[in-house]
Amino acid sequence: MTKGTTTLAKFIIEEQRRAPGATGEFSALLQDVVTALKGIALMVGKGAGDGGKYGDENGGDYGCEDGGKAGAVAVQGERQRKLYLAANEFLLRSCEWGGHLSAMASEELVEVYLIPECYPRGKYLLAFDPLDGSSNIDVNISVGTIFSVLRRPDGAGTASAADFLQPGVRQICAGYAIYGPSTMVVLTFGRGVHGFTLDRELGELVLTHRDLRIPEATSEFAVNATDERFWEPPVKRYVSECLAGRTGPRESDFSMRWIASLVPEVHRILIRGGLFMYPRDTKEPARAGTLRLLYEANPMALIVEQAGGAASTGHGRILELEPTELHERIPVVLGSRKEVERIARYHEEHERGIDRPYRSPLFGTRSLFTDP
Ligand code: MN
Ligand code: MN
């Protein structure tokens, strides 16, 4: 480690010194989260050669006797693999003992996980998606972990799911780890977004990307194009205009990206700009969206906004939504500010009925990959 290297541990302590009245409790919690992320990075990096070693749901020797088992049931039909459960265990075991948390919420747990009584309980709440990118493990594409820290609202007694139902603007920290060719942790405390790269020899996360900024404009967008026939008109309009390229209304050529995983999509946007959409569609009309508000959309929205981008449902700012349930899904449009604002405007114009060409029945018959 050369002189002047900033490790994540050092960075967290320096941030803490800057916050008046900070007790150090939050820094200690974050260290526990980071320990879990490093463990998951190691586990994911072993790939198929691991031989299932990390599939032990008992979480090895960690945890007290009643810890970790309650509610460990798959939710929402996402493919459950040993790796996801192991990643979930890493986070629970690494963060439950420190005395900083009251409860945790995970994509892999139906109910909130209350800190077992053998440990002290603290004032924070942690929500996470332990292993984002379910379709990518087998094909060796980047996966990630997403997390969000909230303060427990005032109130005595036991924490509950209701404590987590706070708008995203109240997050005091949000971050993700990306397990790619290199492992990075990107996070914000509400004062910019900073990226740390895992130095495998040191075993330390080192500050490599201070103050990441998303360019305002972009010519890249990412959307699952095979859902086109289910999209709502404002989204159809936006994508068809991008595809029309230089000779269309945008007078510019665009290119499309699609990794189908939130973490690497957001990471690309942070590094070089772009737009990512998982809009509402009519495939399952009862479902408001695909991504989960509390541990996917909110933490990513805070990161994107802190980097100068924007995050919207199409109808409003994600961070201002009042959550109604732990595993709530919402539509997500995020990335370069100008493009997000344009899509929000298209939604508004559609509601006011002033997007006439895009209301014609013919519009819906145009295919993404053929000329109108
Ligand atoms: Mn996910
Ligand atoms: Mn997941």
JSON list of C-alpha atoms and ligand atoms in Angstrom, two decimals, residues 78 107 129 131-133 146 292 296, ligand 1:
[
{"chain": "A", "resi": 78, "resn": "GLU", "atom": "CA", "xyz": [-36.85, -16.11, -8.11]},
{"chain": "A", "resi": 107, "resn": "GLU", "atom": "CA", "xyz": [-34.93, -10.37, -1.03]},
{"chain": "A", "resi": 129, "resn": "ASP", "atom": "CA", "xyz": [-30.51, -7.96, -2.32]},
{"chain": "A", "resi": 131, "resn": "LEU", "atom": "CA", "xyz": [-27.05, -11.64, -4.95]},
{"chain": "A", "resi": 132, "resn": "ASP", "atom": "CA", "xyz": [-28.49, -9.55, -7.76]},
{"chain": "A", "resi": 133, "resn": "GLY", "atom": "CA", "xyz": [-28.39, -10.99, -11.28]},
{"chain": "A", "resi": 146, "resn": "ILE", "atom": "CA", "xyz": [-27.24, -4.13, -3.26]},
{"chain": "A", "resi": 292, "resn": "ARG", "atom": "CA", "xyz": [-38.09, -4.20, -5.83]},
{"chain": "A", "resi": 296, "resn": "GLU", "atom": "CA", "xyz": [-33.09, -2.52, -5.54]},
{"chain": "B", "resi": 1, "resn": "MN", "atom": "MN", "xyz": [-31.95, -8.33, -7.85]}
]
